[in-house]
Short mmCIF file of C-alpha atoms and ligand atoms in Angstrom, two decimals:
data_model
loop_
_atom_site.label_atom_id
_atom_site.label_comp_id
_atom_site.label_asym_id
_atom_site.label_seq_id
_atom_site.Cartn_x
_atom_site.Cartn_y
_atom_site.Cartn_z
CA MET A 11 -0.28 0.19 -0.24
CA GLU A 12 1.51 3.58 -0.92
CA ILE A 13 0.98 5.91 1.65
CA ASP A 14 2.39 9.87 1.16
CA VAL A 15 5.32 9.86 3.29
CA GLU A 16 7.16 13.19 3.67
CA SER A 17 10.82 12.36 4.52
CA LYS A 18 12.77 15.19 6.07
CA LEU A 19 16.41 15.59 6.34
CA LEU A 20 18.96 17.24 8.31
CA ILE A 21 21.93 18.41 7.37
CA VAL A 22 24.53 19.65 10.15
CA ASP A 23 27.75 21.42 9.14
CA ASP A 24 29.48 24.74 10.60
CA LEU A 25 30.33 26.08 6.98
CA PRO A 26 27.51 27.42 5.33
CA GLU A 27 28.75 27.08 1.99
CA ASN A 28 28.85 23.50 2.85
CA LEU A 29 25.11 23.29 3.88
CA VAL A 30 24.16 24.82 0.70
CA ALA A 31 26.17 22.55 -1.58
CA LEU A 32 24.46 19.57 0.10
CA GLU A 33 21.34 20.94 0.08
CA ALA A 34 21.18 21.58 -3.50
CA LEU A 35 22.71 17.81 -4.06
CA ILE A 36 19.95 15.98 -2.14
CA ARG A 37 16.83 18.09 -2.10
CA ALA A 38 13.87 16.94 -3.83
CA PRO A 39 10.00 16.65 -3.82
CA GLY A 40 9.08 15.33 -0.79
CA ARG A 41 12.11 15.63 0.95
CA PRO A 42 12.71 18.98 2.68
CA VAL A 43 16.04 19.57 4.06
CA PHE A 44 16.51 21.51 7.23
CA ARG A 45 19.99 23.30 7.92
CA ALA A 46 21.99 23.50 11.23
CA GLN A 47 25.06 24.94 11.46
CA SER A 48 25.93 23.46 14.90
CA ALA A 49 25.35 20.44 16.71
CA GLU A 50 23.35 22.35 19.58
CA GLU A 51 21.03 23.88 16.40
CA ALA A 52 20.75 20.40 15.34
CA LEU A 53 19.34 19.15 18.64
CA THR A 54 16.78 21.91 18.76
CA LEU A 55 15.51 20.94 14.96
CA LEU A 56 15.55 17.48 16.24
CA LEU A 57 13.23 18.13 18.77
CA GLU A 58 10.80 19.76 16.60
CA HIS A 59 10.79 17.52 13.56
CA GLU A 60 10.93 13.76 12.80
CA PHE A 61 13.52 13.55 10.57
CA ALA A 62 14.16 10.49 7.87
CA LEU A 63 18.46 10.98 8.04
CA ALA A 64 20.50 13.34 9.49
CA ILE A 65 24.06 14.07 7.78
CA VAL A 66 26.46 15.50 10.07
CA ASP A 67 29.94 17.02 9.98
CA VAL A 68 32.36 15.21 12.12
CA GLN A 69 34.49 18.10 12.60
CA MET A 70 32.75 21.27 14.45
CA PRO A 71 33.59 23.72 16.73
CA GLY A 72 32.00 23.29 20.11
CA MET A 73 30.02 19.80 20.11
CA ASN A 74 31.56 17.62 17.27
CA GLY A 75 29.71 15.52 14.94
CA PHE A 76 30.24 12.12 17.20
CA GLU A 77 29.04 13.92 20.45
CA LEU A 78 26.20 15.08 18.81
CA ALA A 79 25.47 11.43 17.63
CA GLU A 80 26.14 10.42 21.09
CA MET A 81 23.34 12.79 22.39
CA MET A 82 20.85 11.45 20.15
CA ARG A 83 21.52 7.98 21.08
CA GLY A 84 20.39 8.78 24.63
CA THR A 85 16.84 10.24 23.77
CA GLU A 86 14.18 7.68 22.70
CA ARG A 87 13.23 10.30 19.86
CA THR A 88 16.42 10.57 18.21
CA ARG A 89 17.88 7.28 18.93
CA HIS A 90 16.91 5.53 15.72
CA ILE A 91 17.39 8.31 13.12
CA PRO A 92 20.03 7.01 10.78
CA LEU A 93 23.26 9.02 10.64
CA ILE A 94 25.52 9.54 7.85
CA PHE A 95 28.86 11.19 9.34
CA VAL A 96 30.98 13.13 6.75
CA SER A 97 34.71 13.35 7.70
CA ALA A 98 38.18 14.16 5.96
CA ALA A 99 38.92 11.18 4.36
CA GLY A 100 41.22 8.95 5.76
CA ARG A 101 42.18 11.52 8.79
CA GLU A 102 39.71 10.00 11.68
CA ARG A 103 39.68 6.17 11.58
CA ASN A 104 39.56 6.77 15.46
CA TYR A 105 36.53 8.94 15.24
CA ALA A 106 35.02 6.47 12.14
CA PHE A 107 35.32 3.61 15.18
CA GLN A 108 33.67 5.78 17.76
CA GLY A 109 31.11 6.77 15.44
CA TYR A 110 30.04 2.86 14.34
CA GLU A 111 30.07 2.65 18.27
CA SER A 112 27.54 5.11 19.01
CA GLY A 113 25.23 3.40 16.03
CA ALA A 114 26.35 5.60 13.14
CA VAL A 115 25.29 4.07 10.04
CA ASP A 116 27.27 5.39 7.18
CA PHE A 117 30.20 7.52 6.31
CA LEU A 118 30.88 10.21 3.48
CA HIS A 119 34.45 11.30 2.92
CA LYS A 120 35.42 14.70 1.72
CA PRO A 121 35.57 15.87 -1.12
CA LEU A 122 31.92 14.57 -1.43
CA ASP A 123 31.13 12.17 -4.52
CA PRO A 124 27.93 13.80 -5.52
CA HIS A 125 26.48 10.46 -7.20
CA ALA A 126 28.00 8.58 -3.66
CA VAL A 127 26.09 11.24 -1.60
CA ILE A 128 22.49 10.91 -3.75
CA SER A 129 22.53 7.07 -3.36
CA LYS A 130 23.20 6.79 0.04
CA VAL A 131 20.64 9.40 0.82
CA ASN A 132 18.08 7.42 -1.39
CA VAL A 133 18.78 4.15 0.42
CA PHE A 134 17.98 5.85 3.68
CA VAL A 135 14.98 7.90 2.27
CA ASP A 136 13.76 4.47 1.10
CA LEU A 137 14.28 2.90 4.22
CA HIS A 138 12.42 6.06 5.94
CA ARG A 139 9.41 5.11 3.58
CA HIS A 140 9.24 1.43 4.07
CA ARG A 141 9.17 1.68 7.73
CA LYS A 142 6.54 4.56 7.58
CA ALA A 143 4.38 2.53 5.17
CA LEU A 144 4.81 -0.65 7.62
CA ARG A 145 3.96 1.17 10.91
CA HIS A 146 0.97 2.52 9.27
CA GLU A 147 -0.40 -1.20 8.07
CA MET A 148 0.58 -2.11 11.64
CA GLU A 149 -1.40 0.62 12.98
CA LEU A 150 -4.64 -0.31 10.76
CA LEU A 151 -3.81 -4.01 11.50
CA ALA A 152 -4.21 -3.61 15.24
CA HIS A 153 -7.04 -1.14 14.76
CA ALA A 154 -8.93 -3.75 12.37
CA HIS A 155 -8.04 -6.13 15.28
CA ARG A 156 -9.10 -4.05 18.02
CA LYS A 157 -12.70 -3.30 16.01
CA GLN A 158 -12.85 -6.87 15.69
CA GLU A 159 -12.40 -7.57 19.50
CA GLU A 160 -15.28 -5.24 19.88
CA LEU A 161 -17.52 -6.83 17.48
CA VAL A 162 -17.08 -10.16 19.30
CA VAL A 163 -17.99 -8.53 22.59
CA GLN A 164 -21.01 -6.95 21.25
CA LEU A 165 -21.85 -10.24 19.52
CA GLN A 166 -21.48 -12.21 22.88
CA VAL A 167 -23.68 -9.34 24.64
CA THR A 168 -26.26 -9.86 22.28
CA GLN A 169 -26.13 -13.70 22.45
CA ARG A 170 -26.49 -13.39 26.09
CA GLU A 171 -29.31 -11.03 25.92
CA LEU A 172 -30.79 -13.34 23.22
CA GLU A 173 -30.51 -16.36 25.57
CA ARG A 174 -31.80 -14.22 28.42
CA ALA A 175 -35.25 -13.23 26.46
CA VAL A 176 -35.72 -17.08 25.48
CA ARG A 177 -35.31 -18.11 28.82
CA MET A 178 -37.17 -15.33 30.44
CA ARG A 179 -40.01 -15.92 27.86
CA ASP A 180 -39.87 -19.61 28.59
CA ASP A 181 -40.01 -19.04 32.28
CA PHE A 182 -42.87 -16.40 31.79
CA MET A 183 -44.92 -19.21 29.89
CA SER A 184 -44.70 -21.72 32.80
CA MET A 185 -45.07 -19.23 35.41
CA VAL A 186 -48.36 -18.11 33.65
CA SER A 187 -49.34 -21.48 33.00
CA HIS A 188 -48.76 -22.32 36.70
CA GLU A 189 -50.23 -19.31 38.33
CA LEU A 190 -53.51 -19.73 35.93
CA ARG A 191 -53.89 -23.61 36.70
CA THR A 192 -54.29 -22.95 40.51
CA PRO A 193 -57.81 -20.71 40.46
CA LEU A 194 -58.76 -22.70 37.10
CA ASN A 195 -58.14 -25.58 38.81
CA THR A 196 -60.19 -24.62 41.68
CA LEU A 197 -62.83 -23.28 39.69
CA TYR A 198 -63.11 -26.69 38.07
CA LEU A 199 -63.27 -28.68 41.31
CA GLU A 200 -65.90 -26.54 42.74
CA ALA A 201 -67.85 -26.76 39.21
CA GLN A 202 -67.27 -30.92 39.38
CA LEU A 203 -68.50 -30.67 43.27
CA ARG A 204 -71.62 -28.77 42.26
CA GLN A 205 -72.62 -31.44 39.21
CA LEU A 206 -72.18 -34.31 41.67
CA HIS A 207 -74.77 -32.39 44.09
CA VAL A 208 -77.02 -31.83 41.22
CA SER A 209 -76.51 -35.11 39.71
CA LYS A 210 -77.57 -36.94 43.25
CA GLY A 211 -80.39 -33.99 43.55
CA ASN A 212 -78.79 -33.12 46.43
CA LEU A 213 -80.30 -29.45 45.93
CA ALA A 214 -79.74 -28.69 50.23
CA ALA A 215 -75.93 -27.68 48.99
CA PHE A 216 -77.15 -24.63 47.01
CA THR A 217 -79.50 -23.17 49.93
CA ALA A 218 -79.95 -19.59 49.80
CA ASP A 219 -77.36 -19.49 52.79
CA ARG A 220 -74.79 -21.34 50.85
CA LEU A 221 -75.22 -19.69 47.86
CA PRO A 222 -73.27 -16.11 48.48
CA ALA A 223 -70.28 -17.96 49.82
CA MET A 224 -70.39 -20.01 46.93
CA ILE A 225 -70.35 -17.27 44.44
CA GLU A 226 -67.72 -15.26 46.62
CA ARG A 227 -65.45 -18.15 46.14
CA ASP A 228 -65.64 -18.39 42.38
CA GLN A 229 -65.41 -14.70 42.00
CA ARG A 230 -62.23 -14.50 43.91
CA GLN A 231 -60.53 -17.29 41.58
CA ILE A 232 -62.14 -15.12 38.79
CA ARG A 233 -60.72 -12.09 39.99
CA ASN A 234 -57.41 -13.52 40.54
CA MET A 235 -56.94 -14.71 37.10
CA VAL A 236 -58.59 -11.42 35.70
CA ARG A 237 -55.45 -9.71 37.71
CA LEU A 238 -52.96 -11.91 36.15
CA ILE A 239 -54.02 -11.61 32.66
CA ASP A 240 -54.51 -7.87 33.11
CA ASP A 241 -50.78 -7.59 34.62
CA MET A 242 -49.92 -9.69 31.07
CA LEU A 243 -51.38 -7.50 28.81
CA ASP A 244 -50.01 -4.28 30.77
CA VAL A 245 -46.30 -5.72 30.29
CA THR A 246 -47.10 -6.56 26.80
CA ARG A 247 -48.13 -3.39 26.24
CA MET A 248 -45.36 -1.50 28.03
CA ARG A 249 -43.05 -3.90 25.80
CA LYS A 250 -44.44 -1.91 22.91
CA ASP A 251 -43.81 1.42 24.79
CA ALA A 252 -47.20 1.93 24.04
CA LEU A 253 -48.26 2.49 27.79
CA SER A 254 -49.48 5.99 28.29
CA ILE A 255 -51.47 8.32 30.42
CA GLN A 256 -54.09 10.88 30.10
CA PRO A 257 -54.20 12.97 32.91
CA LYS A 258 -57.24 14.80 33.66
CA PRO A 259 -58.14 16.71 36.67
CA THR A 260 -58.85 13.84 39.36
CA ASP A 261 -60.03 13.90 43.17
CA LEU A 262 -57.33 11.46 44.88
CA ALA A 263 -58.99 11.07 48.07
CA GLN A 264 -62.07 10.47 45.98
CA LEU A 265 -60.36 7.97 44.00
CA ALA A 266 -58.88 6.21 47.05
CA ARG A 267 -62.30 6.12 48.96
CA ALA A 268 -63.68 4.23 45.78
CA VAL A 269 -60.78 1.80 45.60
CA VAL A 270 -61.03 0.89 49.36
CA GLU A 271 -64.67 0.09 48.83
CA ASN A 272 -64.02 -1.77 45.80
CA LEU A 273 -61.90 -4.07 47.90
CA ARG A 274 -63.96 -4.21 50.72
CA GLN A 275 -65.12 -7.86 49.96
CA GLN A 276 -61.77 -8.80 49.15
CA ALA A 277 -60.47 -7.26 52.29
CA GLU A 278 -63.23 -9.34 54.27
CA ALA A 279 -61.71 -12.44 52.58
CA ALA A 280 -58.55 -11.91 53.49
CA GLY A 281 -59.71 -11.22 57.21
CA SER A 282 -58.08 -7.61 56.89
CA GLU A 283 -59.36 -4.59 57.34
CA ILE A 284 -58.40 -1.49 55.32
CA SER A 285 -58.50 2.05 56.99
CA LEU A 286 -58.31 5.05 55.10
CA GLN A 287 -57.18 8.56 56.19
CA ALA A 288 -57.62 11.36 53.54
CA PRO A 289 -58.36 14.73 53.47
CA ALA A 290 -62.01 15.34 52.13
CA GLU A 291 -60.80 16.13 48.47
CA LEU A 292 -57.04 16.08 46.93
CA PRO A 293 -57.27 17.50 43.36
CA GLY A 294 -54.64 17.21 40.90
CA VAL A 295 -54.03 16.06 37.36
CA TRP A 296 -53.27 12.42 36.62
CA ASP A 297 -54.72 9.73 35.00
CA GLU A 298 -57.64 8.46 36.90
CA PHE A 299 -57.65 5.00 35.43
CA ARG A 300 -54.10 3.99 36.08
CA ILE A 301 -53.70 5.80 39.27
CA GLU A 302 -56.94 3.23 40.33
CA GLN A 303 -54.54 0.93 39.26
CA VAL A 304 -51.66 1.97 41.33
CA LEU A 305 -53.79 2.24 44.57
CA THR A 306 -55.23 -1.27 43.80
CA ASN A 307 -52.20 -2.92 43.18
CA LEU A 308 -50.66 -1.64 46.43
CA LEU A 309 -53.75 -2.44 48.58
CA THR A 310 -54.31 -6.05 47.03
CA ASN A 311 -50.60 -6.66 47.71
CA ALA A 312 -51.24 -5.64 50.84
CA LEU A 313 -54.02 -7.78 51.13
CA ARG A 314 -52.45 -11.04 50.02
CA TYR A 315 -48.88 -10.67 51.84
CA GLY A 316 -50.57 -8.74 55.23
CA GLY A 317 -51.50 -12.23 56.92
CA GLY A 318 -54.98 -11.03 57.71
CA ARG A 319 -53.81 -8.18 59.56
CA PRO A 320 -55.25 -4.42 59.43
CA VAL A 321 -53.95 -2.61 56.75
CA GLU A 322 -53.84 1.41 56.87
CA MET A 323 -53.81 3.82 53.68
CA VAL A 324 -52.85 7.41 54.04
CA VAL A 325 -53.45 9.81 51.30
CA GLU A 326 -52.23 13.40 52.12
CA GLN A 327 -50.75 16.62 50.38
CA VAL A 328 -47.40 17.88 50.64
CA GLY A 329 -46.94 21.32 49.70
CA THR A 330 -48.81 23.41 47.12
CA GLY A 331 -48.33 24.63 43.58
CA ASP A 332 -45.60 23.38 41.47
CA ASP A 333 -43.54 21.80 44.21
CA GLY A 334 -46.56 19.96 45.58
CA PHE A 335 -47.51 16.38 45.56
CA ALA A 336 -49.57 13.74 46.86
CA ARG A 337 -48.50 11.34 48.77
CA VAL A 338 -50.19 7.47 49.27
CA SER A 339 -48.93 5.40 51.96
CA VAL A 340 -50.30 1.57 52.25
CA ARG A 341 -49.01 -0.08 55.51
CA ASP A 342 -49.31 -3.75 56.26
CA ARG A 343 -48.40 -6.07 59.06
CA GLY A 344 -47.56 -8.89 57.15
CA ILE A 345 -44.55 -10.88 55.97
CA GLY A 346 -42.42 -7.89 55.36
CA ILE A 347 -39.69 -7.82 52.60
CA ALA A 348 -35.91 -8.26 53.37
CA ALA A 349 -33.51 -5.27 52.81
CA GLU A 350 -31.87 -7.20 49.79
CA ASP A 351 -35.34 -7.54 47.87
CA GLN A 352 -36.54 -4.23 48.34
CA ALA A 353 -35.17 -3.01 45.24
CA ARG A 354 -35.34 -6.03 42.58
CA ILE A 355 -39.25 -6.40 43.41
CA PHE A 356 -40.11 -3.36 41.25
CA GLU A 357 -38.47 -5.04 38.48
CA GLN A 358 -40.64 -7.69 35.97
CA PHE A 359 -41.07 -11.24 37.22
CA GLU A 360 -39.20 -10.56 40.49
CA ARG A 361 -40.82 -12.08 43.88
CA THR A 362 -39.54 -12.76 47.14
CA GLU A 363 -38.92 -16.32 47.87
CA HIS A 364 -41.18 -16.23 50.75
CA SER A 365 -43.87 -14.66 49.25
CA ARG A 366 -44.64 -17.25 47.17
CA LYS A 367 -46.24 -19.60 49.71
CA HIS A 368 -48.59 -16.94 50.42
CA ALA A 369 -50.04 -15.68 47.13
CA ALA A 370 -49.82 -16.96 43.17
CA GLY A 371 -48.35 -13.79 41.46
CA LEU A 372 -46.26 -13.23 38.34
CA GLY A 373 -44.36 -10.35 39.99
CA LEU A 374 -45.53 -7.62 37.41
CA GLY A 375 -47.99 -5.63 39.65
CA LEU A 376 -45.24 -3.67 40.83
CA TYR A 377 -43.33 -3.27 37.95
CA ILE A 378 -46.29 -1.86 36.37
CA THR A 379 -47.13 0.16 39.34
CA ARG A 380 -43.50 1.69 38.93
CA GLN A 381 -44.02 2.58 35.26
CA ILE A 382 -47.46 4.24 35.77
CA VAL A 383 -45.75 6.34 38.71
CA ASP A 384 -42.80 7.16 36.49
CA LEU A 385 -44.87 8.38 33.59
CA HIS A 386 -46.51 10.60 36.43
CA GLY A 387 -42.88 12.07 37.02
CA GLY A 388 -43.51 10.45 40.55
CA ARG A 389 -41.43 8.37 42.85
CA ILE A 390 -42.45 4.91 44.56
CA GLY A 391 -40.46 3.18 47.57
CA VAL A 392 -40.72 0.81 50.33
CA GLU A 393 -39.77 0.75 53.83
CA SER A 394 -40.03 -2.78 55.49
CA ALA A 395 -38.71 -5.60 57.87
CA PRO A 396 -39.46 -9.37 57.37
CA GLY A 397 -41.80 -10.20 59.94
CA GLU A 398 -43.08 -6.62 60.53
CA GLY A 399 -45.00 -5.85 57.30
CA SER A 400 -44.48 -3.26 54.61
CA THR A 401 -45.00 0.39 53.90
CA PHE A 402 -45.32 1.32 50.26
CA SER A 403 -45.45 4.89 49.57
CA VAL A 404 -45.94 6.92 46.18
CA GLU A 405 -45.38 10.28 45.78
CA LEU A 406 -46.97 12.29 42.49
CA PRO A 407 -46.57 15.76 41.51
CA LEU A 408 -50.15 17.73 41.61
CA ALA A 409 -49.79 18.09 37.93
CA ALA A 410 -48.34 15.29 35.74
CA PRO A 411 -45.43 16.22 33.53
CA ARG A 412 -46.19 17.64 30.20
CA GLY A 413 -46.31 15.70 27.35
CA SER A 414 -47.53 12.39 29.51
CA ALA A 415 -50.57 12.35 27.18
CA GLN A 416 -49.01 11.46 24.15
CA PRO A 417 -50.01 7.76 23.35
P1 ADP B 536 -47.18 -10.48 42.58
O1 ADP B 536 -48.13 -10.60 41.67
O2 ADP B 536 -46.09 -11.66 42.42
O3 ADP B 536 -47.59 -10.07 43.77
P2 ADP B 536 -45.84 -7.82 42.51
O4 ADP B 536 -45.16 -6.98 41.57
O5 ADP B 536 -47.12 -6.90 42.69
O6 ADP B 536 -46.19 -8.99 41.97
O7 ADP B 536 -45.15 -7.80 43.98
C1 ADP B 536 -43.66 -8.40 43.54
C2 ADP B 536 -43.26 -9.16 44.96
O8 ADP B 536 -43.09 -8.08 45.92
C3 ADP B 536 -44.18 -9.98 45.21
O9 ADP B 536 -43.86 -11.31 44.68
C4 ADP B 536 -43.75 -10.26 46.70
O10 ADP B 536 -42.61 -10.97 47.11
C5 ADP B 536 -43.24 -8.60 47.25
N1 ADP B 536 -44.49 -7.94 47.68
C6 ADP B 536 -45.02 -6.93 47.09
N2 ADP B 536 -46.07 -6.31 48.09
C7 ADP B 536 -45.58 -7.15 49.36
C8 ADP B 536 -46.07 -6.65 50.50
N3 ADP B 536 -47.09 -5.55 50.65
N4 ADP B 536 -45.61 -7.27 51.56
C9 ADP B 536 -44.53 -8.41 51.34
N5 ADP B 536 -43.99 -8.63 50.26
C10 ADP B 536 -44.53 -7.95 48.97
#
């Protein structure tokens, strides 16, 4: 591969006329020549430029050519610059020896033979070009190699992500089937039992005092299934980035009262009582349907994991205007959550080991809840200790952020 390499040449001689003559001899396109009239001047130029070759007069007042070469060998930047010493023919055998010792590469003798000068310079310039081209190629190779390694790493990451996605899908499918089976089985068994009663003419099993409990049992199983399916649908929507909120003026206090009322039966079934502390009204701009979902999620969790003990919900306003927000806390006295689990339960499919014994679930409710709270520009957190219950708190700015209504 051809690359455009400039080969700078340095000539050092104390006599200006020698410099002029030498320069005239060796100058060519792509080969700028720099002159120095002393070793000191040469050193300055050597620090500023990268030379392909230095042609140095041996005999100079002050620092001579060999001393200059010695100094050049002592510095990394100049150590590898080829040198041609120019000496008076036959007079400097000792010097010649010294010169080679210090790593000099060649000699020219005065009077200079133009042909010899040009051909030697050409050799070094070619050498310099080849070296440069080789270094350039090595750099390109190293670059390509680095790129390749980056690609391999990227591929590995993608592969791991894919594997994880496939694993998650499989886990999800088995989890969904498992979780749906439980309420379905119960319903199925109930239906079979009733069929048995009917076939035996045992209508006493369906008396007025038994029917409400029967219906309540069915409803509970159906609710469980509906909740699971709703969670699944919401998560699927989130994957497609389609979960949106449509904030409108909403009274959070009234909404909380309605949610607690809706859950009265479920609370009774769980053996818990929900108490609500809320102002007469708490107006703000939120997506009513989505916030209802948040409150319902937190309350049903408190009932499901609350160990049949009372659940308290507090709705309050903190501050006013732009900095004001509404806070909803839901406190239960149930199984609690260990500190190391408190962050991950807000992620998809994350459940605590302990909670599996207490209720069926996909580990999606809190994930959905957090997304809804985020869309409202709010925050959600939990304080809890195992065996001592949990308090989930949601803070919502009184007005949802602009642009949140876009689908
Ligand atoms: P799930 O449907 O599995 O309950 P969630 O996302 O609502 O899904 O909750 C995730 C997990 O967080 C639960 O499985 C449970 O381990 C834990 N959790 C949530 N709420 C409570 C709570 N009030 N008390 C104890 N653990 C809770």
